[in-house]
Structure formats: C-alpha cells, structure tokens
Amino acid sequence: MTIARPRLISGLGLPDGTGYEVMEALRNGTSIVGVALSGYGMESDLAQSATAGFQYHLTKPVDAEKLYQTIEKIPVA
C-alpha cells in the first residue's frame, strides 16, 4: 500500500494570519511538505519560506504546469 505524504499548498498572505504561521503550526510533529505561493520572490522571501518549513516557494502568478511539476517532485512516502 502506498501512503502519500501530506501536502500543503498555501498563499502567504491570508485574511487572518500568514501562510508562515500555518506551516509552522502544521510542521510540528508531522512530515508535511509545503508549497508557498507568493507575489514576492526575492532571496529573503525564499529564505523566510524555508525557515517556516516550506520546501518549495513559487512566485505568483503561478504557472499551472510549474505547480503540477512541483507537486510531482514530492515523494510519495
């Protein structure tokens, strides 16, 4: 049986918090893989995403094919 790893695809600017906060809360005790979607793509933005626990950071507007390819990179187990 194949078990998929949990995935989170989230924007960083949310109405009641940030995607960073969501990722930090979810990664404690789990092996969730996160993909951040952001309008910002400077090195400091990518570093902040990585610090929060996101493994991938895509800059908006996100190309659907690029998102699909990123999801395909995530190991199944």
MMTF fields as JSON, N, C-alpha, C and O atoms, coordinates in Angstrom:
{
  "mmtfVersion": "1.0.0",
  "mmtfProducer": "UNKNOWN",
  "numBonds": 307,
  "numAtoms": 308,
  "numGroups": 77,
  "numChains": 1,
  "numModels": 1,
  "chainsPerModel": [1],
  "groupsPerChain": [77],
  "chainIdList": ["A"],
  "bondAtomList": [4, 2, 8, 6, 12, 10, 16, 14, 20, 18, 24, 22, 28, 26, 32, 30, 36, 34, 40, 38, 44, 42, 48, 46, 52, 50, 56, 54, 60, 58, 64, 62, 68, 66, 72, 70, 76, 74, 80, 78, 84, 82, 88, 86, 92, 90, 96, 94, 100, 98, 104, 102, 108, 106, 112, 110, 116, 114, 120, 118, 124, 122, 128, 126, 132, 130, 136, 134, 140, 138, 144, 142, 148, 146, 152, 150, 156, 154, 160, 158, 164, 162, 168, 166, 172, 170, 176, 174, 180, 178, 184, 182, 188, 186, 192, 190, 196, 194, 200, 198, 204, 202, 208, 206, 212, 210, 216, 214, 220, 218, 224, 222, 228, 226, 232, 230, 236, 234, 240, 238, 244, 242, 248, 246, 252, 250, 256, 254, 260, 258, 264, 262, 268, 266, 272, 270, 276, 274, 280, 278, 284, 282, 288, 286, 292, 290, 296, 294, 300, 298, 304, 302],
  "bondOrderList": [1, 1, 1, 1, 1, 1, 1, 1, 1, 1, 1, 1, 1, 1, 1, 1, 1, 1, 1, 1, 1, 1, 1, 1, 1, 1, 1, 1, 1, 1, 1, 1, 1, 1, 1, 1, 1, 1, 1, 1, 1, 1, 1, 1, 1, 1, 1, 1, 1, 1, 1, 1, 1, 1, 1, 1, 1, 1, 1, 1, 1, 1, 1, 1, 1, 1, 1, 1, 1, 1, 1, 1, 1, 1, 1, 1],
  "groupList": [{"groupName": "MET", "atomNameList": ["N", "CA", "C", "O"], "elementList": ["N", "C", "C", "O"], "formalChargeList": [0, 0, 0, 0], "bondAtomList": [1, 0, 2, 1, 3, 2], "bondOrderList": [1, 1, 2], "singleLetterCode": "M", "chemCompType": "L-PEPTIDE LINKING"}, {"groupName": "THR", "atomNameList": ["N", "CA", "C", "O"], "elementList": ["N", "C", "C", "O"], "formalChargeList": [0, 0, 0, 0], "bondAtomList": [1, 0, 2, 1, 3, 2], "bondOrderList": [1, 1, 2], "singleLetterCode": "T", "chemCompType": "L-PEPTIDE LINKING"}, {"groupName": "ILE", "atomNameList": ["N", "CA", "C", "O"], "elementList": ["N", "C", "C", "O"], "formalChargeList": [0, 0, 0, 0], "bondAtomList": [1, 0, 2, 1, 3, 2], "bondOrderList": [1, 1, 2], "singleLetterCode": "I", "chemCompType": "L-PEPTIDE LINKING"}, {"groupName": "ALA", "atomNameList": ["N", "CA", "C", "O"], "elementList": ["N", "C", "C", "O"], "formalChargeList": [0, 0, 0, 0], "bondAtomList": [1, 0, 2, 1, 3, 2], "bondOrderList": [1, 1, 2], "singleLetterCode": "A", "chemCompType": "L-PEPTIDE LINKING"}, {"groupName": "ARG", "atomNameList": ["N", "CA", "C", "O"], "elementList": ["N", "C", "C", "O"], "formalChargeList": [0, 0, 0, 0], "bondAtomList": [1, 0, 2, 1, 3, 2], "bondOrderList": [1, 1, 2], "singleLetterCode": "R", "chemCompType": "L-PEPTIDE LINKING"}, {"groupName": "PRO", "atomNameList": ["N", "CA", "C", "O"], "elementList": ["N", "C", "C", "O"], "formalChargeList": [0, 0, 0, 0], "bondAtomList": [1, 0, 2, 1, 3, 2], "bondOrderList": [1, 1, 2], "singleLetterCode": "P", "chemCompType": "L-PEPTIDE LINKING"}, {"groupName": "LEU", "atomNameList": ["N", "CA", "C", "O"], "elementList": ["N", "C", "C", "O"], "formalChargeList": [0, 0, 0, 0], "bondAtomList": [1, 0, 2, 1, 3, 2], "bondOrderList": [1, 1, 2], "singleLetterCode": "L", "chemCompType": "L-PEPTIDE LINKING"}, {"groupName": "SER", "atomNameList": ["N", "CA", "C", "O"], "elementList": ["N", "C", "C", "O"], "formalChargeList": [0, 0, 0, 0], "bondAtomList": [1, 0, 2, 1, 3, 2], "bondOrderList": [1, 1, 2], "singleLetterCode": "S", "chemCompType": "L-PEPTIDE LINKING"}, {"groupName": "GLY", "atomNameList": ["N", "CA", "C", "O"], "elementList": ["N", "C", "C", "O"], "formalChargeList": [0, 0, 0, 0], "bondAtomList": [1, 0, 2, 1, 3, 2], "bondOrderList": [1, 1, 2], "singleLetterCode": "G", "chemCompType": "PEPTIDE LINKING"}, {"groupName": "ASP", "atomNameList": ["N", "CA", "C", "O"], "elementList": ["N", "C", "C", "O"], "formalChargeList": [0, 0, 0, 0], "bondAtomList": [1, 0, 2, 1, 3, 2], "bondOrderList": [1, 1, 2], "singleLetterCode": "D", "chemCompType": "L-PEPTIDE LINKING"}, {"groupName": "TYR", "atomNameList": ["N", "CA", "C", "O"], "elementList": ["N", "C", "C", "O"], "formalChargeList": [0, 0, 0, 0], "bondAtomList": [1, 0, 2, 1, 3, 2], "bondOrderList": [1, 1, 2], "singleLetterCode": "Y", "chemCompType": "L-PEPTIDE LINKING"}, {"groupName": "GLU", "atomNameList": ["N", "CA", "C", "O"], "elementList": ["N", "C", "C", "O"], "formalChargeList": [0, 0, 0, 0], "bondAtomList": [1, 0, 2, 1, 3, 2], "bondOrderList": [1, 1, 2], "singleLetterCode": "E", "chemCompType": "L-PEPTIDE LINKING"}, {"groupName": "VAL", "atomNameList": ["N", "CA", "C", "O"], "elementList": ["N", "C", "C", "O"], "formalChargeList": [0, 0, 0, 0], "bondAtomList": [1, 0, 2, 1, 3, 2], "bondOrderList": [1, 1, 2], "singleLetterCode": "V", "chemCompType": "L-PEPTIDE LINKING"}, {"groupName": "ASN", "atomNameList": ["N", "CA", "C", "O"], "elementList": ["N", "C", "C", "O"], "formalChargeList": [0, 0, 0, 0], "bondAtomList": [1, 0, 2, 1, 3, 2], "bondOrderList": [1, 1, 2], "singleLetterCode": "N", "chemCompType": "L-PEPTIDE LINKING"}, {"groupName": "GLN", "atomNameList": ["N", "CA", "C", "O"], "elementList": ["N", "C", "C", "O"], "formalChargeList": [0, 0, 0, 0], "bondAtomList": [1, 0, 2, 1, 3, 2], "bondOrderList": [1, 1, 2], "singleLetterCode": "Q", "chemCompType": "L-PEPTIDE LINKING"}, {"groupName": "PHE", "atomNameList": ["N", "CA", "C", "O"], "elementList": ["N", "C", "C", "O"], "formalChargeList": [0, 0, 0, 0], "bondAtomList": [1, 0, 2, 1, 3, 2], "bondOrderList": [1, 1, 2], "singleLetterCode": "F", "chemCompType": "L-PEPTIDE LINKING"}, {"groupName": "HIS", "atomNameList": ["N", "CA", "C", "O"], "elementList": ["N", "C", "C", "O"], "formalChargeList": [0, 0, 0, 0], "bondAtomList": [1, 0, 2, 1, 3, 2], "bondOrderList": [1, 1, 2], "singleLetterCode": "H", "chemCompType": "L-PEPTIDE LINKING"}, {"groupName": "LYS", "atomNameList": ["N", "CA", "C", "O"], "elementList": ["N", "C", "C", "O"], "formalChargeList": [0, 0, 0, 0], "bondAtomList": [1, 0, 2, 1, 3, 2], "bondOrderList": [1, 1, 2], "singleLetterCode": "K", "chemCompType": "L-PEPTIDE LINKING"}],
  "groupTypeList": [0, 1, 2, 3, 4, 5, 4, 6, 2, 7, 8, 6, 8, 6, 5, 9, 8, 1, 8, 10, 11, 12, 0, 11, 3, 6, 4, 13, 8, 1, 7, 2, 12, 8, 12, 3, 6, 7, 8, 10, 8, 0, 11, 7, 9, 6, 3, 14, 7, 3, 1, 3, 8, 15, 14, 10, 16, 6, 1, 17, 5, 12, 9, 3, 11, 17, 6, 10, 14, 1, 2, 11, 17, 2, 5, 12, 3],
  "groupIdList": [1, 2, 3, 4, 5, 6, 7, 8, 9, 10, 11, 12, 13, 14, 15, 16, 17, 18, 19, 20, 21, 22, 23, 24, 25, 26, 27, 28, 29, 30, 31, 32, 33, 34, 35, 36, 37, 38, 39, 40, 41, 42, 43, 44, 45, 46, 47, 48, 49, 50, 51, 52, 53, 54, 55, 56, 57, 58, 59, 60, 61, 62, 63, 64, 65, 66, 67, 68, 69, 70, 71, 72, 73, 74, 75, 76, 77],
  "secStructList": [7, 7, 7, 7, 7, 7, 3, 3, 3, 3, 3, 1, 3, 3, 6, 6, 3, 3, 2, 2, 2, 2, 2, 2, 2, 2, 2, 6, 6, 1, 7, 7, 3, 3, 3, 3, 3, 3, 1, 7, 7, 1, 2, 2, 2, 2, 2, 2, 2, 2, 2, 2, 6, 7, 1, 3, 3, 3, 3, 1, 1, 7, 7, 2, 2, 2, 2, 2, 2, 2, 2, 2, 2, 1, 7, 7, 7],
  "xCoordList": [0.842, 0.0, 0.889, 1.861, 0.561, 1.298, 0.584, -0.628, 1.347, 0.772, 1.389, 2.608, 0.558, 1.046, 1.375, 0.691, 2.431, 2.762, 1.774, 1.361, 1.399, 0.515, 1.177, 2.387, 0.39, 0.885, 0.072, -1.139, 0.759, 0.095, 0.505, 1.693, -0.466, -0.228, -0.952, -2.177, -0.188, -0.79, -0.205, 0.985, -1.075, -0.611, 0.026, -0.183, 0.791, 1.442, 0.655, 0.729, -0.091, -0.93, -2.353, -3.073, -2.758, -4.093, -4.917, -4.345, -6.241, -7.084, -6.88, -6.995, -6.582, -6.486, -5.123, -5.024, -4.101, -2.754, -1.877, -2.098, -0.869, 0.033, 0.215, -0.003, 0.611, 0.944, 2.127, 2.24, 3.019, 4.155, 3.646, 4.132, 2.663, 2.105, 1.435, 1.572, 0.716, 0.05, 1.09, 0.95, 2.126, 3.156, 3.885, 4.13, 4.234, 4.927, 4.078, 4.602, 2.779, 1.884, 1.737, 1.715, 1.636, 1.419, 2.672, 2.58, 3.83, 5.043, 5.487, 6.247, 5.032, 5.394, 4.75, 3.533, 5.571, 5.079, 4.608, 4.122, 4.733, 4.319, 5.432, 6.394, 5.284, 6.259, 5.607, 5.821, 4.821, 4.1, 5.077, 6.087, 4.76, 5.55, 4.758, 3.587, 5.4, 4.705, 5.18, 6.372, 4.208, 4.477, 3.889, 2.675, 4.751, 4.305, 4.024, 4.77, 2.946, 2.604, 2.656, 1.962, 3.478, 3.68, 3.923, 4.431, 3.556, 3.858, 5.286, 5.74, 5.991, 7.363, 8.33, 8.089, 9.423, 10.351, 11.814, 12.687, 12.096, 13.486, 14.095, 13.373, 15.424, 16.109, 15.639, 15.479, 15.419, 14.966, 13.565, 13.259, 12.726, 11.381, 11.458, 10.752, 12.32, 12.51, 13.081, 12.688, 14.008, 14.607, 13.565, 13.56, 12.686, 11.642, 10.685, 10.246, 10.363, 9.509, 10.193, 9.564, 11.467, 12.222, 12.294, 12.144, 12.519, 12.581, 11.258, 11.243, 10.153, 8.829, 8.552, 7.674, 9.304, 9.114, 8.643, 8.452, 8.452, 8.058, 9.256, 10.365, 9.035, 10.095, 10.178, 11.222, 9.087, 9.032, 8.39, 7.529, 8.816, 8.271, 8.075, 9.042, 6.832, 6.515, 6.004, 5.224, 6.449, 6.059, 4.83, 4.761, 3.864, 2.645, 2.954, 3.868, 2.243, 1.215, 1.869, 2.836, 1.324, 1.889, 1.406, 0.208, 2.348, 2.045, 1.531, 2.185, 0.383, -0.224, 0.716, 0.787, 1.428, 2.354, 3.495, 3.916, 3.992, 5.069, 4.579, 5.313, 3.355, 2.787, 2.65, 3.003, 2.144, 1.992, 3.348, 3.469, 4.362, 5.703, 6.261, 6.934, 5.986, 6.446, 5.781, 6.448, 4.482, 3.758, 4.295, 4.418, 4.615, 5.141, 6.507, 6.878, 7.259, 8.574, 8.472, 9.43, 7.316, 7.154, 7.09, 6.249, 7.981, 7.976, 6.646, 5.99, 6.277, 5.005, 5.055, 4.098, 6.141, 6.215, 7.419, 7.638],
  "yCoordList": [-1.176, 0.0, 1.241, 1.312, 2.206, 3.453, 4.515, 4.7, 5.206, 6.263, 7.589, 7.753, 8.52, 9.833, 10.698, 10.647, 11.493, 12.45, 13.605, 14.006, 14.136, 15.298, 16.465, 16.661, 17.229, 18.383, 19.612, 19.54, 20.725, 21.999, 22.938, 23.18, 23.462, 24.498, 25.723, 25.727, 26.765, 27.913, 29.225, 29.335, 30.204, 31.564, 32.02, 31.395, 33.086, 33.57, 34.683, 34.844, 35.447, 36.491, 35.982, 35.865, 35.681, 35.143, 36.164, 37.024, 36.092, 37.089, 37.176, 38.258, 36.059, 36.068, 35.61, 35.129, 35.749, 35.341, 35.229, 35.897, 34.368, 34.176, 32.696, 31.846, 32.409, 31.035, 30.524, 29.325, 31.443, 31.053, 30.466, 29.429, 31.133, 30.663, 29.301, 28.43, 29.125, 27.844, 26.734, 25.673, 26.981, 25.964, 25.636, 24.466, 26.654, 26.423, 25.577, 24.695, 25.836, 25.075, 23.633, 22.712, 23.429, 22.083, 21.22, 20.001, 21.826, 21.015, 20.416, 19.447, 20.966, 20.413, 19.045, 18.933, 18.016, 16.659, 15.962, 14.834, 16.592, 15.942, 16.05, 16.799, 15.307, 15.376, 16.008, 15.565, 17.037, 17.707, 18.408, 18.965, 18.369, 19.063, 20.293, 20.191, 21.454, 22.694, 23.385, 23.427, 23.928, 24.737, 26.122, 26.268, 27.133, 28.502, 29.182, 29.017, 29.944, 30.747, 32.207, 32.61, 32.997, 34.368, 35.302, 34.896, 36.54, 37.565, 38.072, 38.868, 37.614, 38.047, 36.907, 35.774, 37.203, 36.144, 36.476, 35.862, 37.446, 37.782, 36.659, 35.853, 36.615, 35.581, 35.593, 34.536, 36.782, 36.871, 36.271, 35.701, 36.395, 35.809, 34.289, 33.606, 33.762, 32.318, 31.778, 30.705, 32.521, 32.1, 32.084, 31.175, 33.08, 33.121, 31.943, 31.365, 31.588, 30.42, 29.148, 28.307, 29.011, 27.823, 27.75, 26.672, 28.875, 28.908, 28.472, 27.8, 28.849, 28.461, 26.978, 26.406, 26.347, 24.921, 24.566, 23.389, 25.564, 25.271, 24.706, 25.229, 23.648, 23.075, 23.738, 23.695, 24.347, 24.982, 26.356, 26.568, 27.288, 28.651, 29.036, 29.168, 29.214, 29.612, 31.044, 31.438, 31.813, 33.212, 33.376, 32.822, 34.149, 34.443, 35.436, 36.246, 35.408, 34.413, 33.059, 32.963, 32.031, 30.689, 30.022, 29.962, 29.532, 28.759, 27.387, 26.714, 26.969, 25.699, 24.521, 23.614, 24.52, 23.42, 23.386, 22.309, 24.546, 24.623, 24.091, 23.38, 24.427, 23.92, 22.407, 21.711, 21.9, 20.455, 19.762, 18.739, 20.302, 19.711, 19.727, 18.784, 20.784, 20.871, 19.8, 19.136, 19.625, 18.601, 17.217, 16.368, 16.982, 15.686, 15.382, 14.214, 16.401, 16.208, 15.67, 15.097, 15.852, 15.465, 13.945, 13.312, 13.358, 11.895, 11.394, 12.075, 10.211, 9.625, 9.248, 9.492, 8.665, 8.217, 8.769, 8.494],
  "zCoordList": [0.0, 0.0, 0.0, 0.752, -0.832, -0.911, -0.092, -0.209, 0.734, 1.552, 1.127, 1.164, 0.728, 0.297, 1.502, 2.524, 1.37, 2.415, 2.342, 1.254, 3.489, 3.474, 2.752, 2.857, 2.027, 1.284, 1.663, 1.871, 1.745, 1.967, 0.851, 0.639, 0.144, -0.857, -0.327, -0.207, -0.009, 0.651, 0.165, -0.131, 0.094, -0.09, 1.215, 2.255, 1.174, 2.388, 3.061, 4.279, 2.287, 2.856, 2.991, 1.999, 4.214, 4.472, 5.251, 5.921, 5.181, 5.845, 7.359, 7.935, 8.001, 9.461, 9.976, 11.104, 9.189, 9.592, 8.369, 7.359, 8.475, 7.341, 7.05, 7.913, 5.84, 5.476, 6.276, 6.532, 6.675, 7.511, 8.826, 9.278, 9.439, 10.71, 10.549, 11.407, 9.454, 9.195, 9.071, 9.68, 8.285, 8.067, 9.353, 9.646, 10.126, 11.391, 12.335, 13.015, 12.383, 13.252, 12.778, 13.595, 11.467, 10.935, 10.942, 11.092, 10.784, 10.662, 11.989, 12.0, 13.098, 14.4, 14.57, 14.717, 14.55, 14.741, 13.482, 13.562, 12.319, 11.076, 10.038, 10.21, 8.987, 7.891, 6.664, 5.535, 6.898, 5.817, 4.876, 5.307, 3.607, 2.591, 2.17, 1.806, 2.22, 1.925, 0.662, 0.358, -0.065, -1.252, -0.982, -0.845, -0.907, -0.677, -2.007, -2.973, -2.047, -3.221, -2.79, -1.857, -3.47, -3.035, -4.208, -5.253, -4.019, -5.002, -4.878, -5.699, -3.854, -3.598, -3.863, -3.448, -4.553, -4.93, -4.712, -5.326, -3.84, -3.534, -2.691, -2.103, -2.637, -1.847, -0.396, 0.213, 0.158, 1.552, 1.72, 2.767, 0.707, 0.755, 0.72, 1.463, -0.148, -0.233, 1.069, 1.528, 1.665, 2.933, 4.05, 4.88, 4.075, 5.097, 4.937, 5.931, 3.712, 3.467, 3.955, 4.597, 3.653, 4.081, 5.605, 6.182, 6.252, 7.715, 8.329, 9.36, 7.705, 8.203, 7.982, 8.628, 7.063, 6.815, 5.423, 5.117, 4.57, 3.194, 2.433, 2.541, 1.671, 0.85, -0.52, -1.171, -0.956, -2.272, -2.137, -1.283, -2.987, -2.998, -4.46, -5.211, -4.853, -6.223, -6.221, -5.353, -7.198, -7.282, -8.176, -9.273, -7.68, -8.431, -9.54, -9.384, -10.634, -10.942, -11.225, -11.981, -10.605, -10.714, -11.997, -12.273, -12.759, -13.956, -13.514, -12.717, -14.015, -13.607, -13.847, -13.017, -14.953, -15.247, -14.235, -13.812, -13.846, -12.85, -11.504, -10.816, -11.126, -9.88, -9.943, -8.992, -11.047, -11.222, -11.121, -10.447, -11.776, -11.729, -10.311, -9.894, -9.58, -8.195, -7.346, -6.553, -7.502, -6.747, -7.086, -6.203, -8.346, -8.776, -8.16, -8.048, -7.76, -7.139, -5.718, -5.198, -5.09, -3.69, -3.591, -4.23, -2.789, -2.642, -2.076, -1.289, -2.489, -2.05, -0.58, 0.155, -0.148, 1.25, 1.936, 3.115]
}
